[in-house]
Amino acid sequence: MLVRRAEAVLGRGGRPAGGLVDVRIGGGVVTEIGPPGQRLARQRGEDELDAVGGALLPGLHDHHIHLMSLAAAASSVVLGPPEITGPRDFANRLRTAAAAARAGTAGGWLRGVGYHPAVAGDLDRVALDALTGDVPARVQHRGGALWVLNSAGLRAVGLGPESFLDVEGVERTPDAVPTGRLWRLDGWLAGRVPRVPADLGAVGRAALAVGVTGFTDATPQRRPSDAAALADAVASGTLPQRLTLMRPLDGGPALPDGISPGPVKIMLDDTNLPPPDALAERVRWAHRAGASVAVHCVTRVQLVVALAAIGDAGPPPPGTADRIEHGAVVPPELAALVGAAGLTVVTQPNFVAERGDAYLAEVDPDDLDWLYPCRSLLAAGIAVAAGTDAPFGHPDPWRAIRAARERRTASGRVLGGGERVDGRTALDLFLGRPGDPARPRRLHPGLPADLCLLRTPLDDALADPDAAHVAATIIDGALAHTAP
């Protein structure tokens, strides 16, 4: 392929080449970049793509996403903001969904996602029973850690009132009756409910349309069947993006060809935090196995424990870096420790836009200025990259780029304005390689030809970040998507 008249994003800071260039692609890599203003001769059999002055840049990589959950969300009922704004909306949506499930869709189950207590308060089985009746129902909190089941759902998974199952994570009343709230039990629950159709092809096509050429799936305790489904989707081309999978603490089975191994994922919860020395041993285990770790940290206390453990465990294998996933609260005193430890922070600036108004109402005022920080981390010399955390965040990275640049909530309020970064810096959060997420790729001969072509010059696109600017997406040197 020969891309004509492109604004090529080259060099330090992602600056354009200084004029329009032709870019030759062959064998899945960029093979030649012509001098500005000079045409390259077309070779026999070479397709041409006219960029018409649009920016040609490396394809975006989402460094933290949950693909199977994202695919399942497409066939689930959205029960949270912004679509659902109050108890009446919630009740109407849930009753309608229960009627549809009663008719036999989704194996007779109702699956709701995106719930937040701001809509209709805390949920338990009693609250769900009043709206769903005898239809087995499960509703996921938007943070992903909690599922709430109604009584019919609890009976269906073996947790009825007479159940003697002792499962860690099942919340119970003082009388030992399940409340319906199940914490961090995705894997356990998945083996006991009907499978939700997962259209990975739709996920891949939607990502191509926004210029995404790679994913790092950060799902903890991934089921073998889900890993197999992802591998099949990659092998068949149904999911055309490059795929990296984080690994469980026990290493798990060998990954199929076509999928790259990522760091070992370690989950932390404030309610059952391990002692730092126990966590340090988990980190050392991963390091001995040749892997870095990616530690889930969404509170100050989780970050403190993670920093203590990583410091005790020692450095990761050469050529790798341990990661802090989310970095939801990183005040300056902890940022200094993150930098000293040489950690990479993979954050989600999109949550400022998607959840910022709730944060302003609910989060400790001492934490508000340090929610999902970016600028202060970069200023401290910390390596920073980004993911969307979809489906718990919106899967469009351009929304996250806008959020990193503007730091505005859905209502237009500024949250953490001191953490704003310019558009190029925000874009760079999605341009790193999966194994080196905070080092943005630049166009050069030899670069794998996973590319994103914009309709406009880069400065114009970043003045108003939007997926509508994407004109085409190229993967492995082949045109994978062309915008209408």
Coordinates of C-alpha atoms in Angstrom, one line a residue:
M1 CA 0.0 0.0 0.0
L2 CA 1.1 3.5 -0.7
V3 CA -0.5 6.3 1.4
R4 CA -0.4 9.6 -0.5
R5 CA -0.3 13.1 0.9
A6 CA -0.3 12.3 4.6
E7 CA 0.7 14.5 7.4
A8 CA 3.1 12.0 9.1
V9 CA 3.4 12.2 12.8
L10 CA 7.1 11.8 13.5
G11 CA 9.8 12.4 16.0
R12 CA 9.9 13.8 19.5
G13 CA 6.7 15.2 20.7
G14 CA 4.7 13.7 17.8
R15 CA 5.3 16.7 15.5
P16 CA 4.3 16.5 11.9
A17 CA 7.1 16.0 9.3
G18 CA 6.9 19.6 8.0
G19 CA 5.0 18.8 4.9
L20 CA 2.8 16.2 3.3
V21 CA 4.6 12.9 2.6
D22 CA 4.0 9.6 0.9
V23 CA 4.3 6.5 3.1
R24 CA 5.0 3.0 1.7
I25 CA 3.8 -0.1 3.5
G26 CA 4.9 -3.6 2.7
G27 CA 5.2 -6.9 4.5
G28 CA 3.1 -5.5 7.4
V29 CA 5.5 -2.7 8.2
V30 CA 6.2 0.9 7.1
T31 CA 9.0 0.5 4.6
E32 CA 9.6 4.1 3.3
I33 CA 8.6 7.6 4.1
G34 CA 9.2 10.0 1.3
P35 CA 10.6 13.5 1.6
P36 CA 8.0 16.2 2.3
G37 CA 6.3 17.4 -0.9
Q38 CA 7.8 14.7 -3.1
R39 CA 5.9 11.8 -4.6
L40 CA 7.1 8.2 -4.3
A41 CA 6.8 6.2 -7.5
R42 CA 4.1 3.6 -7.3
Q43 CA 5.2 0.0 -7.5
R44 CA 3.5 -2.8 -9.4
G45 CA 0.5 -4.1 -7.5
E46 CA 0.6 -1.4 -4.9
D47 CA -2.7 0.0 -3.8
E48 CA -3.0 3.7 -3.2
L49 CA -4.8 5.5 -0.4
D50 CA -5.0 9.3 -0.6
A51 CA -4.8 10.9 2.8
V52 CA -5.8 14.3 1.4
G53 CA -3.6 16.0 4.1
G54 CA -5.0 14.0 7.0
A55 CA -2.6 12.9 9.8
L56 CA -1.2 9.4 9.7
L57 CA -0.3 8.1 13.1
P58 CA 0.2 4.7 14.8
G59 CA -3.0 3.0 15.7
L60 CA -4.4 3.5 19.1
H61 CA -3.9 0.8 21.8
D62 CA -6.4 0.5 24.7
H63 CA -4.1 -0.5 27.5
H64 CA -6.9 -1.6 29.9
I65 CA -10.1 -3.1 28.7
H66 CA -12.3 -6.2 29.4
L67 CA -13.3 -7.6 26.1
M68 CA -15.7 -10.4 27.0
S69 CA -17.6 -8.2 29.4
L70 CA -17.8 -5.5 26.8
A71 CA -19.2 -7.9 24.3
A72 CA -21.7 -9.2 26.8
A73 CA -22.7 -5.7 27.7
A74 CA -24.2 -5.3 24.3
S75 CA -26.9 -7.8 25.1
S76 CA -27.5 -6.5 28.7
V77 CA -29.8 -3.9 30.1
V78 CA -28.2 -0.5 31.0
L79 CA -29.4 0.4 34.5
G80 CA -27.2 3.4 35.4
P81 CA -26.4 7.0 34.4
P82 CA -26.5 8.8 32.1
E83 CA -29.4 6.7 30.6
I84 CA -31.1 6.1 33.9
T85 CA -31.4 9.2 36.1
G86 CA -33.7 8.2 39.0
P87 CA -35.8 5.6 40.7
R88 CA -38.7 5.8 38.3
D89 CA -36.5 5.3 35.3
F90 CA -34.7 2.5 37.0
A91 CA -38.0 0.7 38.0
N92 CA -39.5 1.1 34.5
R93 CA -36.4 -0.2 32.8
L94 CA -36.1 -3.2 35.1
R95 CA -39.8 -4.2 34.9
T96 CA -39.6 -4.0 31.1
A97 CA -36.4 -6.1 31.1
A98 CA -37.9 -8.7 33.4
A99 CA -40.9 -9.1 31.1
A100 CA -38.6 -9.7 28.2
A101 CA -36.6 -12.2 30.2
R102 CA -39.8 -14.0 31.2
A103 CA -40.6 -14.4 27.5
G104 CA -37.5 -16.5 27.2
T105 CA -34.6 -14.3 26.0
A106 CA -31.1 -14.6 27.5
G107 CA -31.9 -18.1 28.9
G108 CA -34.7 -16.6 31.1
W109 CA -32.3 -14.4 33.0
L110 CA -32.2 -10.6 33.2
R111 CA -28.6 -9.2 33.1
G112 CA -28.3 -5.5 34.1
V113 CA -25.1 -3.4 34.0
G114 CA -23.8 0.0 34.9
Y115 CA -25.8 0.4 38.1
H116 CA -24.8 3.1 40.6
P117 CA -26.6 3.8 44.0
A118 CA -27.1 7.4 42.9
V119 CA -29.9 6.1 40.7
A120 CA -32.0 4.3 43.3
G121 CA -30.0 3.6 46.4
D122 CA -28.2 0.4 47.4
L123 CA -29.6 -2.8 45.9
D124 CA -30.2 -6.1 47.5
R125 CA -32.3 -9.2 46.7
V126 CA -35.4 -7.7 48.4
A127 CA -35.2 -4.5 46.3
L128 CA -34.7 -6.5 43.1
D129 CA -37.5 -8.9 44.0
A130 CA -40.0 -6.1 44.1
L131 CA -39.3 -5.2 40.5
T132 CA -38.4 -8.5 38.9
G133 CA -40.6 -11.1 40.6
D134 CA -39.7 -14.7 39.8
V135 CA -37.4 -13.9 36.9
P136 CA -33.7 -14.7 37.8
A137 CA -31.9 -11.3 37.7
R138 CA -28.4 -10.1 38.3
V139 CA -27.3 -6.5 38.2
Q140 CA -23.7 -5.3 38.1
H141 CA -22.4 -2.2 39.9
R142 CA -20.7 0.1 37.4
G143 CA -17.3 -0.5 39.2
G144 CA -17.4 -4.2 38.2
A145 CA -16.7 -5.6 41.7
L146 CA -20.3 -6.3 42.8
W147 CA -23.2 -8.3 41.4
V148 CA -26.6 -8.2 43.0
L149 CA -28.9 -11.1 42.5
N150 CA -32.6 -11.3 43.3
S151 CA -34.1 -14.3 45.2
A152 CA -34.8 -16.3 42.0
G153 CA -31.3 -15.7 40.8
L154 CA -29.8 -16.8 44.2
R155 CA -31.8 -20.0 44.1
A156 CA -30.7 -20.7 40.5
V157 CA -27.0 -20.4 41.5
G158 CA -27.4 -22.5 44.6
L159 CA -27.6 -19.7 47.2
G160 CA -31.2 -20.0 48.2
P161 CA -32.3 -19.5 51.9
E162 CA -31.6 -23.2 52.7
S163 CA -28.2 -23.3 50.9
F164 CA -25.2 -24.4 52.9
L165 CA -22.7 -23.3 50.2
D166 CA -19.8 -21.4 51.9
V167 CA -18.5 -19.0 49.3
E168 CA -16.2 -16.2 50.1
G169 CA -17.6 -13.0 48.7
V170 CA -21.3 -13.8 49.3
E171 CA -22.7 -11.2 51.6
R172 CA -25.0 -12.5 54.3
T173 CA -27.4 -11.1 57.0
P174 CA -26.6 -11.8 60.7
D175 CA -28.9 -14.8 60.2
A176 CA -26.6 -16.1 57.4
V177 CA -29.2 -15.5 54.7
P178 CA -27.6 -14.2 51.4
T179 CA -28.4 -10.5 50.8
G180 CA -28.0 -11.0 47.1
R181 CA -24.7 -9.0 47.0
L182 CA -21.8 -11.0 45.6
W183 CA -18.3 -9.4 45.7
R184 CA -15.6 -10.3 43.2
L185 CA -17.3 -13.5 42.1
D186 CA -17.4 -13.1 38.4
G187 CA -15.7 -16.4 37.7
W188 CA -17.8 -18.3 40.2
L189 CA -21.0 -16.8 39.0
A190 CA -20.2 -17.3 35.3
G191 CA -20.2 -21.0 35.7
R192 CA -23.7 -21.0 37.2
V193 CA -25.6 -18.7 34.9
P194 CA -26.5 -19.0 31.2
R195 CA -23.8 -17.7 28.9
V196 CA -24.5 -14.3 27.4
P197 CA -23.8 -14.1 23.6
A198 CA -20.5 -12.3 23.1
D199 CA -20.2 -10.7 19.7
L200 CA -16.5 -10.0 19.6
G201 CA -16.8 -9.2 15.9
A202 CA -19.0 -6.2 16.8
V203 CA -16.4 -5.1 19.4
G204 CA -13.7 -5.3 16.9
R205 CA -15.6 -3.4 14.2
A206 CA -16.5 -0.6 16.7
A207 CA -12.9 -0.3 17.7
L208 CA -11.6 -0.2 14.1
A209 CA -14.0 2.7 13.5
V210 CA -12.3 4.8 16.2
G211 CA -8.7 3.9 15.1
V212 CA -7.9 1.2 17.7
T213 CA -5.5 -1.5 16.5
G214 CA -4.7 -3.2 19.8
F215 CA -6.0 -4.2 23.2
T216 CA -4.6 -5.2 26.5
D217 CA -7.3 -7.2 28.2
A218 CA -7.0 -6.7 32.0
T219 CA -9.6 -9.2 33.2
P220 CA -8.7 -11.0 36.4
Q221 CA -9.4 -14.7 36.8
R222 CA -10.4 -15.1 33.1
R223 CA -12.3 -18.3 32.4
P224 CA -10.5 -20.8 30.1
S225 CA -13.5 -20.7 27.8
D226 CA -13.2 -16.9 27.5
A227 CA -9.5 -17.1 26.7
A228 CA -10.4 -19.7 24.0
A229 CA -13.1 -17.5 22.6
L230 CA -10.7 -14.6 22.4
A231 CA -8.1 -16.8 20.7
D232 CA -10.6 -18.1 18.2
A233 CA -11.7 -14.5 17.4
V234 CA -8.1 -13.4 16.8
A235 CA -7.3 -16.5 14.7
S236 CA -10.3 -16.1 12.5
G237 CA -9.9 -12.4 12.1
T238 CA -13.3 -11.7 13.8
L239 CA -11.3 -9.6 16.3
P240 CA -8.7 -8.0 14.0
Q241 CA -6.8 -6.1 16.6
R242 CA -3.5 -7.1 18.2
L243 CA -4.3 -8.7 21.6
T244 CA -2.4 -8.9 24.8
L245 CA -3.9 -10.7 27.8
M246 CA -2.9 -10.1 31.4
R247 CA -2.3 -13.3 33.3
P248 CA -3.6 -14.7 36.6
L249 CA -1.4 -15.0 39.6
D250 CA -1.0 -18.8 39.0
G251 CA 0.2 -18.1 35.4
G252 CA -2.7 -20.0 33.9
P253 CA -2.5 -22.1 30.7
A254 CA -0.1 -21.2 27.8
L255 CA -1.6 -18.6 25.5
P256 CA -2.4 -19.6 21.9
D257 CA -0.5 -18.3 19.0
G258 CA -1.5 -14.7 18.0
I259 CA -2.0 -13.6 21.6
S260 CA 0.8 -11.8 23.6
P261 CA 1.3 -12.4 27.3
G262 CA 0.8 -9.3 29.5
P263 CA 1.7 -8.6 33.1
V264 CA 0.3 -10.6 36.0
K265 CA -2.9 -9.0 37.3
I266 CA -3.3 -8.5 41.0
M267 CA -6.6 -7.3 42.4
L268 CA -6.8 -5.4 45.7
D269 CA -10.0 -4.6 47.7
D270 CA -10.1 -2.4 50.8
T271 CA -12.2 -4.9 52.6
N272 CA -9.6 -7.7 52.5
L273 CA -6.3 -6.2 51.8
P274 CA -3.4 -8.6 52.1
P275 CA -0.5 -7.7 54.4
P276 CA 2.3 -6.0 52.4
D277 CA 4.6 -8.9 53.0
A278 CA 2.1 -11.4 51.6
L279 CA 1.5 -9.2 48.6
A280 CA 5.2 -8.8 48.1
E281 CA 5.5 -12.6 47.8
R282 CA 2.9 -12.6 45.1
V283 CA 4.9 -9.9 43.2
R284 CA 8.1 -11.9 43.7
W285 CA 6.4 -15.0 42.3
A286 CA 5.4 -13.1 39.1
H287 CA 8.9 -11.7 38.8
R288 CA 10.5 -15.2 39.2
A289 CA 8.1 -16.4 36.4
G290 CA 9.6 -13.6 34.2
A291 CA 6.5 -11.3 34.3
S292 CA 5.8 -7.9 35.7
V293 CA 2.7 -7.2 37.7
A294 CA -0.3 -4.9 37.2
V295 CA -1.8 -4.0 40.6
H296 CA -5.4 -2.7 40.7
C297 CA -5.4 0.4 42.9
V298 CA -8.5 2.6 43.1
T299 CA -8.0 4.0 46.7
R300 CA -5.1 5.7 48.6
V301 CA -4.8 2.7 51.0
Q302 CA -4.6 0.2 48.1
L303 CA -1.8 2.3 46.5
V304 CA 0.0 2.5 49.9
V305 CA -0.1 -1.3 50.3
A306 CA 1.0 -1.9 46.7
L307 CA 3.9 0.5 47.0
A308 CA 5.1 -1.2 50.1
A309 CA 4.9 -4.6 48.6
I310 CA 6.5 -3.7 45.3
G311 CA 9.3 -2.0 47.1
D312 CA 9.9 -5.1 49.2
A313 CA 9.7 -7.5 46.2
G314 CA 12.4 -5.8 44.2
P315 CA 12.6 -4.9 40.5
P316 CA 10.8 -6.7 37.8
P317 CA 12.5 -8.7 35.1
P318 CA 14.8 -6.7 32.8
G319 CA 12.9 -4.9 30.0
T320 CA 9.6 -4.8 31.9
A321 CA 8.0 -2.4 34.4
D322 CA 5.4 -3.1 37.1
R323 CA 2.2 -1.2 36.7
I324 CA -0.4 0.5 38.8
E325 CA -3.8 0.0 37.2
H326 CA -6.2 3.0 37.5
G327 CA -4.2 5.1 39.9
A328 CA -7.6 6.5 40.8
V329 CA -6.2 8.5 43.8
V330 CA -2.5 9.6 43.6
P331 CA -1.7 12.6 45.8
P332 CA 1.8 14.1 45.4
E333 CA 3.3 12.3 48.4
L334 CA 2.4 8.9 46.8
A335 CA 3.3 10.1 43.3
A336 CA 6.9 10.6 44.6
L337 CA 7.0 7.0 45.7
V338 CA 5.5 5.8 42.5
G339 CA 8.2 7.6 40.5
A340 CA 11.0 6.4 42.8
A341 CA 9.8 2.8 42.2
G342 CA 9.9 3.2 38.5
L343 CA 6.3 2.2 38.1
T344 CA 4.0 2.8 35.1
V345 CA 0.5 4.2 35.8
V346 CA -2.3 3.1 33.4
T347 CA -5.1 5.4 34.1
Q348 CA -8.7 6.2 32.9
P349 CA -9.2 10.0 32.3
N350 CA -12.6 9.2 30.8
F351 CA -14.0 8.6 34.3
V352 CA -13.6 12.3 35.0
A353 CA -16.1 12.9 32.2
E354 CA -18.3 9.9 32.9
R355 CA -18.4 9.8 36.7
G356 CA -17.1 13.2 37.7
D357 CA -20.3 14.6 39.0
A358 CA -20.8 11.6 41.3
Y359 CA -17.2 12.0 42.4
L360 CA -17.8 15.7 43.3
A361 CA -20.7 14.7 45.4
E362 CA -19.3 11.6 47.1
V363 CA -15.5 11.6 47.2
D364 CA -13.5 12.9 50.1
P365 CA -12.6 16.6 49.3
D366 CA -8.9 15.8 50.0
D367 CA -8.9 13.4 47.1
L368 CA -10.7 15.4 44.5
D369 CA -7.7 17.2 43.1
W370 CA -5.8 13.8 42.7
L371 CA -8.5 11.7 41.0
Y372 CA -7.1 9.9 37.9
P373 CA -4.2 12.4 37.7
C374 CA -2.1 12.9 34.6
R375 CA -0.2 16.1 34.5
S376 CA 1.3 15.9 38.0
L377 CA 2.4 12.3 37.4
L378 CA 4.1 13.3 34.1
A379 CA 5.7 16.3 35.8
A380 CA 7.1 13.9 38.4
G381 CA 8.7 11.8 35.7
I382 CA 6.3 9.0 36.0
A383 CA 5.4 6.8 33.0
V384 CA 1.7 7.2 32.2
A385 CA -0.6 5.4 29.7
A386 CA -4.3 5.0 29.5
G387 CA -7.1 2.5 28.9
T388 CA -10.8 2.9 28.8
D389 CA -11.7 0.1 31.3
A390 CA -14.6 -0.7 29.0
P391 CA -17.4 -1.7 29.6
F392 CA -17.0 0.0 32.9
G393 CA -16.0 3.1 30.9
H394 CA -16.9 4.1 27.4
P395 CA -14.8 2.2 24.9
D396 CA -14.0 5.2 22.7
P397 CA -10.4 6.4 23.5
W398 CA -11.1 9.8 21.9
R399 CA -13.5 10.5 24.7
A400 CA -10.7 9.8 27.1
I401 CA -8.4 12.0 25.2
R402 CA -10.9 14.8 25.4
A403 CA -11.4 14.2 29.1
A404 CA -7.6 14.3 29.8
R405 CA -7.5 17.6 27.9
E406 CA -10.6 19.3 29.4
R407 CA -11.2 17.5 32.8
R408 CA -14.9 18.4 32.6
T409 CA -17.7 16.4 34.1
A410 CA -21.0 15.6 32.2
S411 CA -22.5 18.7 33.7
G412 CA -19.6 20.9 32.6
R413 CA -17.8 21.3 35.9
V414 CA -14.1 21.2 36.0
L415 CA -12.6 18.4 38.2
G416 CA -8.9 18.5 38.9
G417 CA -8.2 21.3 36.4
G418 CA -4.5 21.2 37.4
E419 CA -4.3 17.7 35.9
R420 CA -5.2 18.9 32.3
V421 CA -2.7 18.0 29.6
D422 CA -2.5 19.2 26.0
G423 CA -4.0 17.2 23.2
R424 CA -0.8 15.6 22.0
T425 CA 0.1 14.4 25.4
A426 CA -3.4 13.0 25.8
L427 CA -3.2 11.1 22.5
D428 CA 0.2 9.7 23.5
L429 CA -1.5 7.9 26.4
F430 CA -2.9 5.5 23.8
L431 CA 0.1 5.2 21.4
G432 CA 2.4 3.0 23.4
R433 CA 3.2 -0.6 22.7
P434 CA 1.5 -3.1 25.0
G435 CA 4.8 -4.1 26.7
D436 CA 5.9 -0.5 27.0
P437 CA 2.6 1.5 27.2
A438 CA 4.0 4.9 28.2
R439 CA 6.5 5.2 25.3
P440 CA 4.4 6.5 22.3
R441 CA 5.1 5.0 18.9
R442 CA 6.1 7.3 16.1
L443 CA 5.9 6.7 12.3
H444 CA 9.3 5.4 11.0
P445 CA 10.5 2.7 8.6
G446 CA 10.2 -0.6 10.3
L447 CA 7.2 0.3 12.4
P448 CA 4.5 -2.4 12.3
A449 CA 1.8 -1.0 9.9
D450 CA -1.0 -0.8 12.5
L451 CA -2.0 2.8 11.7
C452 CA -4.8 5.3 12.0
L453 CA -5.5 7.9 9.3
L454 CA -7.4 11.0 10.3
R455 CA -9.5 13.2 8.0
T456 CA -7.7 16.3 9.2
P457 CA -4.3 17.5 10.3
L458 CA -3.5 16.4 13.8
D459 CA -3.7 19.8 15.4
D460 CA -7.2 20.3 14.0
A461 CA -8.3 16.9 15.3
L462 CA -6.9 17.5 18.8
A463 CA -8.5 20.9 19.0
D464 CA -11.8 18.9 19.1
P465 CA -11.0 15.2 19.9
D466 CA -13.6 13.0 18.4
A467 CA -13.7 9.6 16.7
A468 CA -15.4 11.2 13.8
H469 CA -12.0 12.4 12.7
V470 CA -10.9 8.8 11.9
A471 CA -10.9 8.2 8.2
A472 CA -9.3 4.7 8.0
T473 CA -7.7 2.1 10.1
I474 CA -4.9 -0.2 8.9
I475 CA -3.8 -3.4 10.6
D476 CA -0.8 -5.4 9.5
G477 CA -0.5 -3.3 6.4
A478 CA -4.0 -4.0 5.2
L479 CA -7.0 -1.6 5.1
A480 CA -9.3 -2.8 7.9
H481 CA -11.7 0.0 8.0
T482 CA -12.7 3.0 5.9
A483 CA -15.1 5.6 7.3
P484 CA -18.2 6.4 5.1

